[in-house]
Tab-separated table of C-alpha atoms and ligand atoms in Angstrom:
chain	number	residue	atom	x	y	z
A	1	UNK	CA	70.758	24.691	56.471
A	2	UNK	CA	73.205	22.585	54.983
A	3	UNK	CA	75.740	24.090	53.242
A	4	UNK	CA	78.556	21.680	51.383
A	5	UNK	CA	78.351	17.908	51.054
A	6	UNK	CA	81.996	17.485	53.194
A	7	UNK	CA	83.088	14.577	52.503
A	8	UNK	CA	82.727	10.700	53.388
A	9	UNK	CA	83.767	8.292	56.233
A	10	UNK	CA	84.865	4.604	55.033
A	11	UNK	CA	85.949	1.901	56.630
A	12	UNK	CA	88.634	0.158	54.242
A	13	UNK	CA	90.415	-3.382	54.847
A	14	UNK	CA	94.096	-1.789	54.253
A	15	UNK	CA	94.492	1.547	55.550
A	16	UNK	CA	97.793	2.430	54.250
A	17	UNK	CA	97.009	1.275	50.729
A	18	UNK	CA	94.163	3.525	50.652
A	19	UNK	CA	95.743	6.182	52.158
A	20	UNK	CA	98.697	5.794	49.269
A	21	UNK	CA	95.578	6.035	46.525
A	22	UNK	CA	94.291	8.765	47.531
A	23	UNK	CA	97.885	11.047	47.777
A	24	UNK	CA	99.116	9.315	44.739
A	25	UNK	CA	96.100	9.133	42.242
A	26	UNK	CA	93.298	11.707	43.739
A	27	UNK	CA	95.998	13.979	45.072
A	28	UNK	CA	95.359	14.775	48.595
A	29	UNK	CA	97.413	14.803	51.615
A	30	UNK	CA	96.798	13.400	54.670
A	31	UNK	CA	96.337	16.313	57.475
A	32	UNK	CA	95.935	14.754	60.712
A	33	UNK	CA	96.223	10.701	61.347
A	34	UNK	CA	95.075	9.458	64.660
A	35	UNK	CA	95.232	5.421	65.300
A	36	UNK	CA	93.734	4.187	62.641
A	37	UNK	CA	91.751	7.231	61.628
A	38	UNK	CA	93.201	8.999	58.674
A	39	UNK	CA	92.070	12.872	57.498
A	40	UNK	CA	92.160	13.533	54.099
A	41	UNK	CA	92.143	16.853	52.163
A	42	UNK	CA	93.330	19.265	49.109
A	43	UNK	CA	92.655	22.247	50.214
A	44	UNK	CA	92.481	24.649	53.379
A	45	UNK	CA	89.795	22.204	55.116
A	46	UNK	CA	90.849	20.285	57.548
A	47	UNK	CA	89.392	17.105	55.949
A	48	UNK	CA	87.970	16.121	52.821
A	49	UNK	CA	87.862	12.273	53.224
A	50	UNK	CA	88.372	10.175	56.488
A	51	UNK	CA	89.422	6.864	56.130
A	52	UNK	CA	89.047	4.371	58.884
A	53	UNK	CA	90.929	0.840	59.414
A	54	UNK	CA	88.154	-1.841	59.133
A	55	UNK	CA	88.016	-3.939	62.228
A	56	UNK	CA	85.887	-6.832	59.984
A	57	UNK	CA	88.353	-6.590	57.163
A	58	UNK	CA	85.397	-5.635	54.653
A	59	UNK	CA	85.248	-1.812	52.959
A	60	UNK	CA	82.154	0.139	54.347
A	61	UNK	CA	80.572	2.897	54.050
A	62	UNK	CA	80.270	4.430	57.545
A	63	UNK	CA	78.850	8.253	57.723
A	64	UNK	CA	78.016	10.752	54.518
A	65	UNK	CA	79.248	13.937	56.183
A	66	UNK	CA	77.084	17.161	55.437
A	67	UNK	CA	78.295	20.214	56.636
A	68	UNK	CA	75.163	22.657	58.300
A	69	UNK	CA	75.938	26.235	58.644
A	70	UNK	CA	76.787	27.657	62.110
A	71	UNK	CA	74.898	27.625	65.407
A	72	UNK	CA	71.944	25.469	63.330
A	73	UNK	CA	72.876	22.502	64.454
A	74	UNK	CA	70.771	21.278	66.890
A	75	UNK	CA	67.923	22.646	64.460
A	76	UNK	CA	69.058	20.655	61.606
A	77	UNK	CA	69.184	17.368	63.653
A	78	UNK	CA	65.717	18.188	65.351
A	79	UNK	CA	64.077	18.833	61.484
A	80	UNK	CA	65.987	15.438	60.241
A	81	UNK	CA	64.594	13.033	63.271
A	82	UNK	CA	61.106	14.876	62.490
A	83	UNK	CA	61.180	13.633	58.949
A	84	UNK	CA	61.987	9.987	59.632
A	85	UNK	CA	65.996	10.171	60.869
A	86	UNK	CA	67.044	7.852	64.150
A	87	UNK	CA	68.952	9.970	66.420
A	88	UNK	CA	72.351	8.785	67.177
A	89	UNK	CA	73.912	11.119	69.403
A	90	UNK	CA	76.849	13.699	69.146
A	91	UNK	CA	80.145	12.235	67.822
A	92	UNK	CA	83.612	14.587	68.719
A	93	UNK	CA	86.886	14.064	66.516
A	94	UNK	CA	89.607	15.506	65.281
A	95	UNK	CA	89.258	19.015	62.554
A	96	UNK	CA	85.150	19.848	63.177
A	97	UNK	CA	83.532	21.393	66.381
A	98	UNK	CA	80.579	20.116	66.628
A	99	UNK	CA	78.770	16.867	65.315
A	100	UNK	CA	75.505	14.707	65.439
A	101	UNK	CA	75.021	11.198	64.023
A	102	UNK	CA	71.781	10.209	62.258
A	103	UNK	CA	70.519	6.855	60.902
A	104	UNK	CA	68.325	8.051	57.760
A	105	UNK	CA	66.134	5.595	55.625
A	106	UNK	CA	67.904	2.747	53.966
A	107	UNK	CA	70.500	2.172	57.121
A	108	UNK	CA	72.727	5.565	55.706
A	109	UNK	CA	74.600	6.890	58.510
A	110	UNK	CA	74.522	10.812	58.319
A	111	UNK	CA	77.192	12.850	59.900
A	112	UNK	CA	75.992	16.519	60.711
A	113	UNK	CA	78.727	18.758	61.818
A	114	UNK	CA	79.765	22.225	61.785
A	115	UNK	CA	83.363	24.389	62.299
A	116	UNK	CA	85.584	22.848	59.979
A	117	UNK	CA	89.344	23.549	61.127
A	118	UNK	CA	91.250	25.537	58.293
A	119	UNK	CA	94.976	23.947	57.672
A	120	UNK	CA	97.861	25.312	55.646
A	121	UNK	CA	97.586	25.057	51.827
A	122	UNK	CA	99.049	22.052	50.781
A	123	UNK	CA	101.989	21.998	48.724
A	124	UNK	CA	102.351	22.095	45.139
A	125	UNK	CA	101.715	18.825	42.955
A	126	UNK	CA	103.181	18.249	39.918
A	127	UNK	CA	99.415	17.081	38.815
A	128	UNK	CA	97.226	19.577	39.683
A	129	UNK	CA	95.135	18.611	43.191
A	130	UNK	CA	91.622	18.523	43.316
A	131	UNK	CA	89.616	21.631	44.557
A	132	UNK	CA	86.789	19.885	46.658
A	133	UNK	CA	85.157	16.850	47.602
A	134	UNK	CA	82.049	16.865	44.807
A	135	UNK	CA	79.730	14.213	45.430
A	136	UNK	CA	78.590	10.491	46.701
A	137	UNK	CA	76.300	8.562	45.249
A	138	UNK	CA	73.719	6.171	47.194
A	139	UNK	CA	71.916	2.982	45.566
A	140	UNK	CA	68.860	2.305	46.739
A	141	UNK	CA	65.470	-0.092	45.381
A	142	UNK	CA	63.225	3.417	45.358
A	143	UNK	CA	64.834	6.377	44.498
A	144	UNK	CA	61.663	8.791	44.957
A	145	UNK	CA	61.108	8.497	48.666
A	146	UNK	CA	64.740	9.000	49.314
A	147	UNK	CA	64.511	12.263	47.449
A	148	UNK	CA	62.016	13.452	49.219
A	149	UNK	CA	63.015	12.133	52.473
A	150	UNK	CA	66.650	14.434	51.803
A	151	UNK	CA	64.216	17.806	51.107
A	152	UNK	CA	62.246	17.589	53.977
A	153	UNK	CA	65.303	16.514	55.981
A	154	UNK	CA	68.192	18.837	54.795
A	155	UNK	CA	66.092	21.056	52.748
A	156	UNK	CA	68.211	20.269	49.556
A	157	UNK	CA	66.810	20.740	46.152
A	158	UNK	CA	66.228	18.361	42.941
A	159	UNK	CA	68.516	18.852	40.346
A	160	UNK	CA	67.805	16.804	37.296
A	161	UNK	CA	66.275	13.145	37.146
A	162	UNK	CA	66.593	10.376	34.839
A	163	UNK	CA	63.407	8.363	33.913
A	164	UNK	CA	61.112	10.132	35.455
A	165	UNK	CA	60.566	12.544	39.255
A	166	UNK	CA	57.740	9.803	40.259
A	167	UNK	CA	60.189	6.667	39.096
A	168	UNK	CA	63.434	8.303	38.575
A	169	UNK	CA	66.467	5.692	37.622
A	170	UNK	CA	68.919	8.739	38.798
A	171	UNK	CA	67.906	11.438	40.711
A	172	UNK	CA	70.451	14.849	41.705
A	173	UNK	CA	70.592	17.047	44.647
A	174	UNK	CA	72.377	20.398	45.716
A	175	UNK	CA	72.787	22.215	49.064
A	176	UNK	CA	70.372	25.480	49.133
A	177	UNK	CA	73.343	28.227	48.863
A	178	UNK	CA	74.520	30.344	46.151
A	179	UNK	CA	76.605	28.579	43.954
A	180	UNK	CA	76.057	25.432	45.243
A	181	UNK	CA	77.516	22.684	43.062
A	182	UNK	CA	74.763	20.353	40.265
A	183	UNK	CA	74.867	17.869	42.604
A	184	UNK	CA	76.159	17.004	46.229
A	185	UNK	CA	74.314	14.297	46.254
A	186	UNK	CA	72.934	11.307	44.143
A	187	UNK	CA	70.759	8.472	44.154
A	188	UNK	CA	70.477	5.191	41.917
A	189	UNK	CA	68.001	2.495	41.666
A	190	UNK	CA	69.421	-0.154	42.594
A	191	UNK	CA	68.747	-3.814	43.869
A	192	UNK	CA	70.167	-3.038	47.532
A	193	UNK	CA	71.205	-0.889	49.449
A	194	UNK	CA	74.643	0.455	48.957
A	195	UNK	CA	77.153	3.294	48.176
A	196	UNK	CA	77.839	3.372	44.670
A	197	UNK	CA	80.634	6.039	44.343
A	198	UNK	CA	82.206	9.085	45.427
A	199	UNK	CA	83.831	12.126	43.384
A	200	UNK	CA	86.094	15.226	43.483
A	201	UNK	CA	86.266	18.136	41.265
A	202	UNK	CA	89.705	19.321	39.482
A	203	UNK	CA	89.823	23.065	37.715
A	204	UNK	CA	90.742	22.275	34.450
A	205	UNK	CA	89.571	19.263	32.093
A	206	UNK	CA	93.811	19.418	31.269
A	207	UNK	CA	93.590	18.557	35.146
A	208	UNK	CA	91.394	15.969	34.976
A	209	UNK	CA	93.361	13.906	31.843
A	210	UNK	CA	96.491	14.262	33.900
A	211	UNK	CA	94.882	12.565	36.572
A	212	UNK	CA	93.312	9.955	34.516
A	213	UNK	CA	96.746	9.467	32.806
A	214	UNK	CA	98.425	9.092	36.337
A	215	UNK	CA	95.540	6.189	37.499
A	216	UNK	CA	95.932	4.192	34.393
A	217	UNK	CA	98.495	1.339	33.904
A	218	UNK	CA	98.663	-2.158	33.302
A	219	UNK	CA	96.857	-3.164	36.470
A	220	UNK	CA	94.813	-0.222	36.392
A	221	UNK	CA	92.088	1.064	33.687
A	222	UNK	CA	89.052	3.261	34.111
A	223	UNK	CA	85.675	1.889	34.940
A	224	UNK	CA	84.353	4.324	32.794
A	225	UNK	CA	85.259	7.365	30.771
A	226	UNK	CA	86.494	9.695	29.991
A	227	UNK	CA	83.327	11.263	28.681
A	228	UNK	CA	81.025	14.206	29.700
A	229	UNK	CA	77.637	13.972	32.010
A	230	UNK	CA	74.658	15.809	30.256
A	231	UNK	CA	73.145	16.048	34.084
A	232	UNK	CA	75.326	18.075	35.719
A	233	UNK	CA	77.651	18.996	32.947
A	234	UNK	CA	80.962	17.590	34.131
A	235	UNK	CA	83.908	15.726	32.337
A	236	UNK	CA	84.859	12.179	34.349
A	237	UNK	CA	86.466	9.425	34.693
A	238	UNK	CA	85.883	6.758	36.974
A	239	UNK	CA	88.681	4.772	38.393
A	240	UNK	CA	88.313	2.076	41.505
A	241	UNK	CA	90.385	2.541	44.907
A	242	UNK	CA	92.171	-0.332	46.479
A	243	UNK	CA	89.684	-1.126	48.898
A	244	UNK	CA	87.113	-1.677	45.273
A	245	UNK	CA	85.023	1.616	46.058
A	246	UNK	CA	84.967	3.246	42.977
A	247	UNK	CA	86.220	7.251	43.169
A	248	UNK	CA	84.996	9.913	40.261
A	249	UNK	CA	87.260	12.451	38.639
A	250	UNK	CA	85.678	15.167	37.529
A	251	UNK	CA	85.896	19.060	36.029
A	252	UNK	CA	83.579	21.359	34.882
A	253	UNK	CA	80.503	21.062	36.556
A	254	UNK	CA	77.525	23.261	36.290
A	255	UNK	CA	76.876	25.586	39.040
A	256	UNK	CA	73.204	26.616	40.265
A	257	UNK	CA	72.768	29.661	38.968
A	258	UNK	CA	75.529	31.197	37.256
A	259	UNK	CA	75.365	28.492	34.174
A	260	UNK	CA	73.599	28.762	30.950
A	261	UNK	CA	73.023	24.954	30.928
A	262	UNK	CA	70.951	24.716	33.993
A	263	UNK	CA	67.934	26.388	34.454
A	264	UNK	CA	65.874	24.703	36.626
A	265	UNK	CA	65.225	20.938	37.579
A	266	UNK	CA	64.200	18.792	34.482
A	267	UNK	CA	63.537	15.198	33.835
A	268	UNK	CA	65.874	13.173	31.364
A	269	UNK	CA	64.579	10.787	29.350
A	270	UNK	CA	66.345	7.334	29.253
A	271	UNK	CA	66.362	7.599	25.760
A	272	UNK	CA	68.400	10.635	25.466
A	273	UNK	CA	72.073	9.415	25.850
A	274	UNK	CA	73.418	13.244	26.455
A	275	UNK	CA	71.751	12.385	29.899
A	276	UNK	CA	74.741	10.067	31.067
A	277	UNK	CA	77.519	11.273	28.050
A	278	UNK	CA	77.226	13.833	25.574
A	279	UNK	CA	80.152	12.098	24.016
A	280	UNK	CA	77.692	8.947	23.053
A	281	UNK	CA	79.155	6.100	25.476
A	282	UNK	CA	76.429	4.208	27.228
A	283	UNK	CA	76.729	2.780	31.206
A	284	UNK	CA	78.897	0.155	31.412
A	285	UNK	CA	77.278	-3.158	33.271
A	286	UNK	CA	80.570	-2.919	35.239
A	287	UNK	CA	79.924	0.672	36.393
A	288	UNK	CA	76.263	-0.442	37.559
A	289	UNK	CA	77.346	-3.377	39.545
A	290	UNK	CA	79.743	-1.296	41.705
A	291	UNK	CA	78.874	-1.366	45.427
A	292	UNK	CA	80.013	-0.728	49.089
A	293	UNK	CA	77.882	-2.439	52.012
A	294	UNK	CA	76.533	0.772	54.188
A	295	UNK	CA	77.547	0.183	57.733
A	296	UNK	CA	74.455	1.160	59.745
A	297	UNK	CA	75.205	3.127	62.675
A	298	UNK	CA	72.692	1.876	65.368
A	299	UNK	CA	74.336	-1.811	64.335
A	300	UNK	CA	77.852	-0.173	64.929
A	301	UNK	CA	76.736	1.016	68.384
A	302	UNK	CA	75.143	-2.415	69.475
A	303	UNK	CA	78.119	-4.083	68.413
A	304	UNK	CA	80.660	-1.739	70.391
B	1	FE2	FE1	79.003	10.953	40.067
């Protein structure tokens, strides 16, 4: 069973600028560095992000990183190859004790793993940190067989879908555990294959403005936002990393079954502009056109 949506591994062009983003405007510190490998958290776990020097100078997306409860490892992996996964053997690094590396459909690499290290509390911020690593978000021509394709693999569950469950334009998944967040994952039509963004959570909306506050300058203004998702119920703002990947803030969202605004899966209509912001904005072209090439991992094996 899978039990949090981790975190992410990315390859990024300038390590150390990345590194500086994510202290400095995400708030995180960096728990462990080893080479070129950088582990990024908030909280007590270990790692919340890992960020990995590029060796082609381009910013990639290398593993999603699911966490699967304990001692179901090998059970997970053996129900994810039987629904269509490539198995691409056990991978050992620094803060987990166990993991298995999957190519799913689309090229995604999937990182399995279980026994996340614990590490101290990190210290006070004067802008509040954030309290977990929320969600990615995966572009892909056909949503629908990639939904299904992550129930029969992970067994996660449909949270909401825009357009349509047969055709969806946006489709939401959780983890199968109480209080699971809306979504851990999501998936958006898109031309190619690609990652589209990540997010983390903050406490407090207050949070979340400080944060945006912090990001923006004269270089620096917000893909899009602030406003508030009708799917999945939380405040954002969007702002882009150095290496151009493009990093959600975001407070309040609903959780699976303690919250009056969810009670069950439901399709969205593309008319209904609550769907993407109560508070009326509309996408943004810019916001749609955001992508990070997926670094398949059979192709990083050949190539090692
Ligand atoms: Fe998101």
């Amino acid at each position: 069973m899978i039990t949090r949506i981790g975190s992410i591994t990315l390859e990024v062009p300038d390590l150390e600028a990345s590194i500086d983003f994510f202290q400095h405007k995400v708030g995180l510190v960096e728990t462990e560095r080893v080479e070129r490998t950088s582990y990024l958290s908030a909280t007590t776990r270990h790692h919340e992000m890992i960020l990995v020097e590029s060796t082609t100078g381009t910013t990639a997306l290398r593993h999603l990183n699911l966490e699967v409860a304990e001692g179901q490892l090998e059970a997970t992996v053996a129900q994810a190859i039987a629904a269509g996964a490539v198995d691409c053997g056990e991978l050992r690094h620094e803060g987990i004790a166990e993991a298995h590396v999957l190519e799913i459909p689309g090229g995604f690499g999937v990182k399995l793993y279980t026994g996340m290290q614990a590490v101290p509390e990190p210290p006070a911020s004067d802008i509040a940190r954030p309290y977990q690593f929320s969600h990615f978000n995966i572009g892909v021509p056909e949503v629908a067989p990639v939904v299904d394709f992550m129930v029969e693999a992970f067994g996660l569950r449909p949270s909401d879908w825009l357009r349509s469950k047969e055709q969806p334009f946006l489709a939401w998944l959780h983890c199968p555990v109480e209080g699971a967040p809306h979504h851990g994952v999501a998936i958006l039509e898109s031309a190619d294959i690609k990652l589209h963004h990540i997010a983390f959570d903050y406490r407090d909306v207050a949070d979340l403005v400080a944060r945006a506050d912090n990001y923006v300058d004269t270089d620096h203004y917000l893909v899009w936002g602030m406003g508030r998702h009708g799917t999945g119920g939380s405040a954002f703002a969007y702002t882009e990393d150095p290496s151009g990947m493009m990093v959600e803030l975001g407070s309040g969202m609903i959780v699976i079954g303690k919250d009056p605004r969810w009670d069950g899966p439901k399709v969205w209509s593309m008319d209904d502009p609550r769907g993407v912001d109560e508070w009326g904005s509309s996408i943004p072209e810019k916001w749609l056109a955001k992508r990070v090439e997926v670094r398949s991992p059979i192709a990083l094996a050949v190539r090692r």
